Amino acid sequence: MTTTPQQAASADTVRGGPSTTPRGTDRGVAARRHLWKHFTRESAYGEGHEVPIIVRGDGVYIYDDRGRRYLDGLSGLFVVQVGHGRRVLAQVAAKQAGDLGYFPLWSYAHPAAIDLAERLADNAPGDLNRVFFTTGGGEAVETAWKLAKQYFKLIGKPGKHKIISRAVAYHGTTQGALSITGIPALKEAFEPLVPGGFRVPNTNIYRAPDDLREDGKAFGRWAADRIEEAILFEGPDTVAAVFLEPVQNAGGCFVPPPGYFERVREICDTHDVLLVSDEVICAFGRIGSMFACDDFDYVPDMITCAKGMSSGYSPIGAMIASDRLFEPYASGRSSFAHGYTFGGHPVSAAVAMANLDIFDAEGLNDHVKTEASAFRRTLEKLLDLPIVGDVRGAGFFYGIELVKDKQTRETFDAEESERLLRGFLSGALFEAGLHCRTDDRGDPVIQLAPPLICGQEHFDEMEQILRDVLTRAWSML
């Protein structure tokens, strides 16, 4: 078939730009030859297998280089809170780059970082008033562990260096953050890791012991007490901090049972152990409040955050610490010998400020709190499918656990999960127009975390696509 120049131009417009690189290579070919994708089986994209190329976004939708539209049911990667295509954020970035494109925070400050630090401190609970900027969530977690270690050395408790986190929990990929992560399969290729990370049970009540499954408060007490058990076993004089997500991501959106964080806070206070709320995913409206610890009524000693701070329009993260943790550095010669070249980058900080302005102007936090019940009700319709065992989550952050048998809660074995998730569901859901996550870092789940601007029409669209694809998946088992 011969393509006219007009047709070629039209195709380029649909694709969002030229289909070749500046060197004249087809972009799909160049992606296979040169782009090393993250968390990807590269063998899946050999000759004859196309790499999905996303060229633009608009609101809650993304578009590929063929002009096909997909509902972004994962906000990119739990990131794009305010939706795609917010030109005001691009304009703010351009203005800031024109004024001051870069300067470090190493002994200096600039207005964008100062303003954002004040705003984050104002939104944080309690006396969490000190903001240490990073470029992402893993760096924020790394920062929190390093601060915990040095803090205890400075106050005369040098033995406190160990970290407790939960089974299946994901906290990052750097050597330190990976040591806090509770997913063995992610760690084994990189061991030995940083010593000092220990695991306790998570809060998946769907898989709780039979005698606790129907009593959320009792289960919450049981799960929290496992943290104290671990502290006592390791020795309180060796444990520095407990790292917990408000809603645990990996495994499929485990919500905290009633009383869980109240008991954890009590345990940490009793044994002088710091409580770190890892909110890289849960902060900035994902659960409802600006910081999710407020949604579950606890005050941590540190918050780690990133993703939604700028809705992904420019990379930025932060560790927010209490005044207590800053106090040893406030006088004398002690310094926190830690930092990142691009931490608190002026463009990223300015974009984050403008992003949070959108939150305020459009009432996004209240929108999530108002619409969260409708999102839950819509997804719970899927419980009539034989393959759906559980629907769980909070705010705009949900996991759908898939099972072989609803009555016994029997899960899929590794080979079955491989065929179900990677062999069918991942591709079929995307082909049907839904970007989401299929995950088996635990039991098989589908995860949804759409932009915070979504409403009932988008919830319905997600449910209808999921219903169709899951029905087909069950028929193939």
Coordinates of C-alpha atoms in Angstrom, one line a residue:
M1 CA 0.0 0.0 0.0
T2 CA 1.3 3.4 -1.0
T3 CA 1.1 6.1 1.7
T4 CA 0.6 9.7 0.6
P5 CA 2.5 12.6 2.3
Q6 CA -0.9 13.8 3.7
Q7 CA -1.7 10.3 5.1
A8 CA 1.8 10.1 6.6
A9 CA 1.4 13.6 8.2
S10 CA -2.0 12.5 9.6
A11 CA -0.5 9.3 11.0
D12 CA 2.3 11.3 12.7
T13 CA -0.3 13.6 14.2
V14 CA -2.2 10.6 15.6
R15 CA 1.0 9.1 16.9
G16 CA 1.9 12.3 18.7
G17 CA 5.0 13.0 16.6
P18 CA 7.4 11.4 14.1
S19 CA 7.5 7.6 14.3
T20 CA 11.3 7.6 13.9
T21 CA 14.1 8.8 16.2
P22 CA 16.2 11.8 15.2
R23 CA 18.7 9.3 13.8
G24 CA 16.0 7.9 11.5
T25 CA 15.4 4.6 13.3
D26 CA 11.9 3.3 13.8
R27 CA 11.1 4.0 17.5
G28 CA 9.9 0.5 18.1
V29 CA 13.2 -0.9 16.8
A30 CA 15.2 1.6 18.7
A31 CA 13.3 0.7 21.9
R32 CA 14.2 -3.0 21.5
R33 CA 17.8 -2.2 20.7
H34 CA 18.7 0.4 23.2
L35 CA 16.1 1.0 25.9
W36 CA 16.6 -1.1 29.1
K37 CA 13.1 -1.1 30.7
H38 CA 12.6 -1.3 34.4
F39 CA 11.2 -4.5 36.0
T40 CA 10.8 -6.0 32.5
R41 CA 11.4 -9.4 31.0
E42 CA 13.3 -8.1 28.0
S43 CA 12.8 -11.5 26.2
A44 CA 9.1 -10.6 25.9
Y45 CA 10.0 -7.8 23.5
G46 CA 12.1 -9.6 20.9
E47 CA 11.7 -9.4 17.2
G48 CA 8.0 -9.5 16.3
H49 CA 6.9 -8.2 19.7
E50 CA 6.1 -4.5 19.9
V51 CA 7.1 -2.3 22.9
P52 CA 4.0 -0.3 23.9
I53 CA 4.9 3.4 23.3
I54 CA 2.8 5.9 25.1
V55 CA 3.0 9.3 23.5
R56 CA 0.6 11.6 25.4
G57 CA -2.0 11.8 28.1
D58 CA -5.2 13.8 28.6
G59 CA -7.1 13.8 31.9
V60 CA -7.5 10.1 33.0
Y61 CA -6.5 8.7 29.6
I62 CA -3.3 7.9 27.9
Y63 CA -2.6 7.4 24.1
D64 CA -0.1 5.1 22.3
D65 CA 1.7 5.8 19.1
R66 CA -1.1 4.2 17.1
G67 CA -3.7 6.6 18.5
R68 CA -5.3 4.1 20.8
R69 CA -6.8 5.3 24.0
Y70 CA -6.5 3.7 27.5
L71 CA -7.9 4.6 30.8
D72 CA -5.0 5.1 33.1
G73 CA -6.2 3.0 36.0
L74 CA -2.8 3.1 37.7
S75 CA -2.0 6.9 37.4
G76 CA 1.2 5.9 35.5
L77 CA 2.7 4.2 38.6
F78 CA 0.5 5.5 41.5
V79 CA 1.8 9.0 40.5
V80 CA -0.4 11.2 38.3
Q81 CA -2.8 12.4 40.9
V82 CA -4.1 15.5 39.0
G83 CA -4.4 13.7 35.7
H84 CA -2.4 14.0 32.5
G85 CA -2.0 17.1 30.2
R86 CA -2.0 19.8 32.9
R87 CA -0.3 22.5 30.9
V88 CA 0.0 24.9 33.8
L89 CA 2.5 22.5 35.3
A90 CA 4.6 22.6 32.2
Q91 CA 4.4 26.3 32.1
V92 CA 5.6 26.6 35.8
A93 CA 8.5 24.3 35.0
A94 CA 9.5 26.4 32.0
K95 CA 9.4 29.6 34.1
Q96 CA 11.4 28.2 36.9
A97 CA 14.0 26.8 34.5
G98 CA 14.3 30.2 33.0
D99 CA 14.8 31.8 36.4
L100 CA 17.0 29.2 38.1
G101 CA 17.3 25.8 36.3
Y102 CA 19.5 24.2 39.0
F103 CA 21.2 24.8 42.3
P104 CA 22.0 22.3 45.0
L105 CA 20.8 22.4 48.6
W106 CA 24.3 21.6 49.9
S107 CA 24.7 24.5 52.3
Y108 CA 22.5 26.7 50.1
A109 CA 18.8 27.2 49.6
H110 CA 16.5 28.5 46.9
P111 CA 13.0 29.8 47.0
A112 CA 11.2 26.8 45.4
A113 CA 12.6 24.4 48.0
I114 CA 12.0 26.7 50.9
D115 CA 8.4 27.3 49.9
L116 CA 7.7 23.6 49.3
A117 CA 9.3 22.6 52.6
E118 CA 7.1 25.0 54.5
R119 CA 4.0 23.7 52.7
L120 CA 4.8 20.0 53.4
A121 CA 5.6 20.7 57.0
D122 CA 2.3 22.6 57.4
N123 CA 0.4 19.6 55.9
A124 CA 2.3 17.0 58.0
P125 CA 0.9 16.0 61.4
G126 CA 2.4 16.7 64.8
D127 CA 5.8 18.2 64.9
L128 CA 7.1 16.8 61.6
N129 CA 8.6 20.1 60.5
R130 CA 11.9 19.2 58.9
V131 CA 11.9 18.3 55.2
F132 CA 14.8 16.6 53.5
F133 CA 14.4 16.5 49.7
T134 CA 15.3 13.6 47.5
T135 CA 14.5 12.8 43.8
G136 CA 12.3 9.8 44.5
G137 CA 10.7 7.4 47.0
G138 CA 13.5 4.8 47.3
E139 CA 15.9 7.7 48.2
A140 CA 13.5 8.9 50.8
V141 CA 13.4 5.5 52.4
E142 CA 17.2 5.3 52.3
T143 CA 17.4 8.7 53.9
A144 CA 15.0 7.7 56.7
W145 CA 17.1 4.6 57.6
K146 CA 20.3 6.6 57.6
L147 CA 18.8 9.3 59.8
A148 CA 17.5 6.7 62.3
K149 CA 20.9 5.2 62.6
Q150 CA 22.8 8.4 63.1
Y151 CA 20.2 9.9 65.4
F152 CA 20.5 7.1 67.9
K153 CA 24.3 7.3 67.7
L154 CA 24.1 11.1 68.5
I155 CA 21.9 10.6 71.5
G156 CA 24.1 7.8 73.0
K157 CA 22.3 4.7 71.8
P158 CA 24.7 3.4 69.1
G159 CA 23.4 -0.1 69.1
K160 CA 20.0 0.8 67.6
H161 CA 20.4 0.2 63.9
K162 CA 18.0 -2.6 62.9
I163 CA 14.8 -2.1 61.0
I164 CA 11.5 -4.0 61.1
S165 CA 9.1 -4.1 58.2
R166 CA 6.3 -6.4 57.0
A167 CA 6.2 -9.5 54.9
V168 CA 5.7 -8.9 51.1
A169 CA 6.1 -5.1 51.7
Y170 CA 8.0 -3.1 49.0
H171 CA 10.1 -0.1 50.1
G172 CA 12.5 0.5 47.2
T173 CA 15.3 -1.0 45.2
T174 CA 18.5 0.7 46.5
Q175 CA 20.6 -1.6 48.7
G176 CA 19.3 -0.2 51.9
A177 CA 15.7 0.2 50.8
L178 CA 15.8 -3.3 49.3
S179 CA 16.9 -4.6 52.7
I180 CA 13.8 -3.2 54.2
T181 CA 11.6 -4.7 51.4
G182 CA 9.9 -7.9 52.3
I183 CA 9.8 -9.7 49.0
P184 CA 12.4 -12.4 48.7
A185 CA 12.2 -12.8 45.0
L186 CA 13.2 -9.1 44.5
K187 CA 16.3 -9.5 46.8
E188 CA 17.9 -12.8 46.0
A189 CA 19.7 -11.6 42.8
F190 CA 21.4 -8.8 44.8
E191 CA 22.3 -10.4 48.1
P192 CA 24.1 -10.0 50.4
L193 CA 22.2 -6.8 51.2
V194 CA 22.6 -4.3 54.0
P195 CA 22.3 -6.3 57.3
G196 CA 19.6 -5.4 59.8
G197 CA 16.3 -5.8 58.1
F198 CA 13.7 -8.1 59.8
R199 CA 10.1 -9.0 58.8
V200 CA 6.8 -9.4 60.6
P201 CA 3.3 -10.4 59.3
N202 CA 1.4 -8.0 57.2
T203 CA -2.3 -7.0 57.7
N204 CA -4.0 -9.2 55.0
I205 CA -7.1 -10.2 56.9
Y206 CA -8.3 -12.2 53.9
R207 CA -5.5 -14.6 54.7
A208 CA -5.6 -14.2 58.5
P209 CA -5.9 -17.3 60.8
D210 CA -9.5 -18.6 60.9
D211 CA -10.1 -17.4 64.5
L212 CA -9.1 -13.8 63.6
R213 CA -10.6 -13.4 60.2
E214 CA -14.0 -12.2 61.4
D215 CA -12.7 -9.9 64.1
G216 CA -10.8 -7.0 62.6
K217 CA -9.8 -5.4 65.9
A218 CA -8.5 -8.7 67.3
F219 CA -6.5 -9.3 64.1
G220 CA -5.1 -5.8 64.3
R221 CA -3.9 -6.4 67.8
W222 CA -2.4 -9.7 66.8
A223 CA -0.5 -8.2 63.8
A224 CA 0.7 -5.2 65.9
D225 CA 1.9 -7.4 68.7
R226 CA 4.1 -9.4 66.2
I227 CA 6.1 -6.1 65.9
E228 CA 6.7 -5.9 69.6
E229 CA 7.6 -9.6 69.6
A230 CA 10.2 -8.9 67.0
I231 CA 11.6 -5.9 68.9
L232 CA 11.9 -8.0 72.1
F233 CA 13.4 -10.9 70.3
E234 CA 16.1 -8.7 68.6
G235 CA 16.5 -6.6 71.7
P236 CA 15.1 -3.1 72.0
D237 CA 18.6 -1.6 72.3
T238 CA 19.3 -2.8 68.7
V239 CA 16.1 -1.8 66.9
A240 CA 16.0 1.7 65.4
A241 CA 12.8 1.9 63.4
V242 CA 9.6 0.3 62.1
F243 CA 8.8 1.0 58.4
L244 CA 5.1 0.7 57.5
E245 CA 2.9 1.8 54.7
P246 CA -0.5 3.1 55.7
V247 CA -2.0 0.8 53.1
Q248 CA 0.5 -1.8 52.0
N249 CA 1.0 -1.9 48.3
A250 CA 2.7 -5.2 47.5
G251 CA 0.4 -8.1 48.0
G252 CA -2.6 -6.0 46.9
C253 CA -3.6 -3.1 49.1
F254 CA -3.7 -4.4 52.7
V255 CA -5.5 -1.9 54.8
P256 CA -4.7 -1.5 58.6
P257 CA -7.3 -3.2 60.8
P258 CA -9.0 -1.2 63.5
G259 CA -6.6 -0.2 66.3
Y260 CA -3.5 -1.4 64.5
F261 CA -1.6 1.9 64.2
E262 CA -2.7 3.0 67.7
R263 CA -1.1 -0.2 69.1
V264 CA 2.0 0.1 66.9
R265 CA 2.6 3.7 68.1
E266 CA 2.3 2.5 71.7
I267 CA 4.8 -0.2 71.0
C268 CA 7.3 2.1 69.4
D269 CA 7.0 4.6 72.2
T270 CA 7.5 1.9 74.8
H271 CA 10.8 0.7 73.3
D272 CA 12.1 4.0 71.9
V273 CA 11.8 2.8 68.3
L274 CA 11.0 5.3 65.5
L275 CA 7.8 4.8 63.5
V276 CA 8.3 5.6 59.8
S277 CA 5.2 6.0 57.7
D278 CA 6.2 5.1 54.1
E279 CA 3.8 7.1 52.1
V280 CA 5.5 7.1 48.7
I281 CA 2.3 5.8 47.3
C282 CA -0.3 6.7 49.9
A283 CA 0.4 10.4 50.4
F284 CA -1.1 13.4 48.4
G285 CA -4.7 12.3 48.3
R286 CA -4.3 8.7 47.3
I287 CA -6.2 7.6 50.4
G288 CA -7.9 11.0 50.9
S289 CA -5.8 13.3 53.2
M290 CA -2.6 14.9 52.1
F291 CA -0.8 12.4 54.3
A292 CA -2.4 9.0 54.8
C293 CA -1.3 8.8 58.5
D294 CA -4.0 11.4 59.1
D295 CA -6.6 9.0 57.4
F296 CA -5.7 6.4 60.0
D297 CA -5.1 8.7 62.9
Y298 CA -1.5 8.2 63.9
V299 CA 1.5 10.5 64.1
P300 CA 4.8 8.9 62.9
D301 CA 8.3 10.1 63.6
M302 CA 9.1 10.3 59.9
I303 CA 7.2 10.3 56.6
T304 CA 8.7 9.2 53.3
C305 CA 6.9 10.5 50.2
A306 CA 7.4 11.1 46.5
K307 CA 5.2 10.2 43.5
G308 CA 2.0 12.3 43.9
M309 CA 3.9 15.3 45.3
S310 CA 4.4 16.6 41.7
S311 CA 1.9 14.2 40.0
G312 CA 5.0 12.9 38.2
Y313 CA 5.4 16.1 36.1
S314 CA 8.9 16.4 37.5
P315 CA 10.8 13.9 39.8
I316 CA 10.9 14.7 43.6
G317 CA 10.7 13.0 46.9
A318 CA 11.1 13.8 50.6
M319 CA 11.8 12.5 54.0
I320 CA 9.9 14.6 56.6
A321 CA 11.2 14.3 60.2
S322 CA 10.0 15.4 63.6
D323 CA 11.7 18.3 65.5
R324 CA 12.9 15.6 67.9
L325 CA 15.0 14.0 65.2
F326 CA 16.4 17.3 64.0
E327 CA 17.4 18.5 67.5
P328 CA 20.9 16.8 67.7
Y329 CA 21.8 18.6 64.5
A330 CA 20.5 22.1 65.6
S331 CA 23.7 23.0 67.5
G332 CA 27.3 21.9 67.7
R333 CA 29.3 20.3 64.9
S334 CA 27.0 17.4 64.0
S335 CA 25.8 17.2 60.4
F336 CA 23.7 14.7 58.4
A337 CA 26.4 13.7 55.9
H338 CA 23.9 12.7 53.3
G339 CA 22.4 14.2 50.2
Y340 CA 21.5 14.0 46.5
T341 CA 22.7 16.2 43.6
F342 CA 19.2 16.7 42.4
G343 CA 17.3 16.6 45.7
G344 CA 14.9 19.5 45.9
H345 CA 15.6 20.5 42.3
P346 CA 14.2 24.0 41.7
V347 CA 12.1 23.0 38.7
S348 CA 10.7 19.9 40.5
A349 CA 10.0 21.9 43.7
A350 CA 8.2 24.6 41.7
V351 CA 6.1 22.0 39.8
A352 CA 5.2 20.3 43.1
M353 CA 4.0 23.7 44.5
A354 CA 1.8 24.2 41.5
N355 CA 0.6 20.6 41.7
L356 CA -0.5 21.2 45.3
D357 CA -2.2 24.4 44.2
I358 CA -4.4 22.3 41.9
F359 CA -5.3 20.1 44.9
D360 CA -6.5 23.1 46.8
A361 CA -8.2 24.8 43.9
E362 CA -10.1 21.7 42.8
G363 CA -10.7 20.2 46.3
L364 CA -9.1 16.9 45.2
N365 CA -8.7 15.5 48.8
D366 CA -12.3 16.1 49.5
H367 CA -13.2 14.6 46.1
V368 CA -11.4 11.3 47.0
K369 CA -13.1 11.2 50.4
T370 CA -16.5 11.7 48.8
E371 CA -16.1 9.3 45.9
A372 CA -14.1 6.6 47.6
S373 CA -17.2 4.7 48.7
A374 CA -18.6 4.8 45.1
F375 CA -15.3 3.4 43.8
R376 CA -15.4 0.6 46.3
R377 CA -19.1 -0.2 45.6
T378 CA -18.3 -0.3 41.8
L379 CA -15.4 -2.7 42.2
E380 CA -17.2 -4.9 44.7
K381 CA -19.7 -5.7 41.9
L382 CA -16.9 -8.0 40.6
L383 CA -17.3 -10.2 43.6
D384 CA -20.0 -12.1 41.8
L385 CA -17.3 -13.5 39.5
P386 CA -15.9 -16.9 40.5
I387 CA -12.3 -15.8 40.0
V388 CA -12.6 -12.8 42.3
G389 CA -11.9 -13.7 46.0
D390 CA -11.4 -10.3 47.6
V391 CA -11.7 -6.6 46.8
R392 CA -9.8 -4.4 49.3
G393 CA -8.2 -1.0 49.7
A394 CA -9.0 2.6 50.6
G395 CA -9.5 5.9 48.9
F396 CA -8.5 5.5 45.2
F397 CA -6.2 2.6 45.9
Y398 CA -7.6 -1.0 45.5
G399 CA -6.5 -4.5 45.0
I400 CA -8.6 -7.4 43.6
E401 CA -7.3 -10.8 44.7
L402 CA -7.9 -13.7 42.2
V403 CA -8.6 -17.2 43.4
K404 CA -9.2 -20.7 42.1
D405 CA -11.9 -21.4 44.6
K406 CA -13.9 -18.7 46.4
Q407 CA -15.2 -21.1 49.1
T408 CA -11.8 -22.4 50.2
R409 CA -9.9 -19.3 49.2
E410 CA -7.5 -21.6 47.3
T411 CA -4.9 -19.5 45.4
F412 CA -3.1 -20.3 42.1
D413 CA 0.3 -22.0 42.2
A414 CA 3.3 -20.3 40.6
E415 CA 2.9 -21.8 37.2
E416 CA -0.8 -21.1 37.1
S417 CA -0.2 -17.5 38.2
E418 CA 2.4 -17.1 35.5
R419 CA -0.1 -18.2 32.8
L420 CA -2.9 -16.2 34.3
L421 CA -1.2 -12.9 34.9
R422 CA 1.6 -12.7 32.3
G423 CA 0.2 -15.1 29.9
F424 CA -3.2 -13.5 29.6
L425 CA -4.5 -10.8 32.0
S426 CA -1.7 -8.2 31.6
G427 CA -1.9 -8.1 27.8
A428 CA -5.7 -8.6 27.6
L429 CA -6.5 -5.7 30.0
F430 CA -4.3 -3.3 28.2
E431 CA -5.7 -4.5 24.8
A432 CA -9.2 -3.8 26.2
G433 CA -8.2 -0.2 27.1
L434 CA -7.2 -0.4 30.8
H435 CA -3.8 0.4 32.1
C436 CA -3.5 -1.3 35.6
R437 CA -1.2 -3.7 37.4
T438 CA -1.3 -7.5 37.5
D439 CA 0.9 -8.6 40.4
D440 CA 1.9 -11.8 42.2
R441 CA 4.4 -10.5 44.8
G442 CA 2.2 -12.5 47.1
D443 CA -1.1 -13.9 45.9
P444 CA -2.3 -12.9 42.4
V445 CA -4.0 -9.5 42.3
I446 CA -5.0 -6.7 40.0
Q447 CA -4.3 -3.2 41.3
L448 CA -6.0 0.0 40.6
A449 CA -5.0 3.5 41.5
P450 CA -6.6 5.9 39.0
P451 CA -6.0 9.7 38.9
L452 CA -7.8 11.6 41.7
I453 CA -10.0 13.4 39.2
C454 CA -11.9 10.2 38.3
G455 CA -15.6 9.9 38.8
Q456 CA -18.4 7.3 38.5
E457 CA -18.2 7.1 34.7
H458 CA -14.5 6.1 35.0
F459 CA -15.2 3.6 37.8
D460 CA -17.9 2.0 35.6
E461 CA -15.5 1.8 32.6
M462 CA -12.9 0.1 34.8
E463 CA -15.4 -2.4 36.2
Q464 CA -16.8 -3.2 32.7
I465 CA -13.4 -3.9 31.2
L466 CA -12.4 -6.0 34.3
R467 CA -15.6 -8.0 34.2
D468 CA -15.2 -8.8 30.5
V469 CA -11.5 -9.8 30.7
L470 CA -11.8 -11.7 34.0
T471 CA -14.8 -13.6 32.7
R472 CA -12.7 -14.7 29.7
A473 CA -9.8 -15.6 32.0
W474 CA -12.0 -17.9 34.1
S475 CA -13.3 -19.6 31.0
M476 CA -9.7 -20.4 29.9
L477 CA -8.6 -21.9 33.2

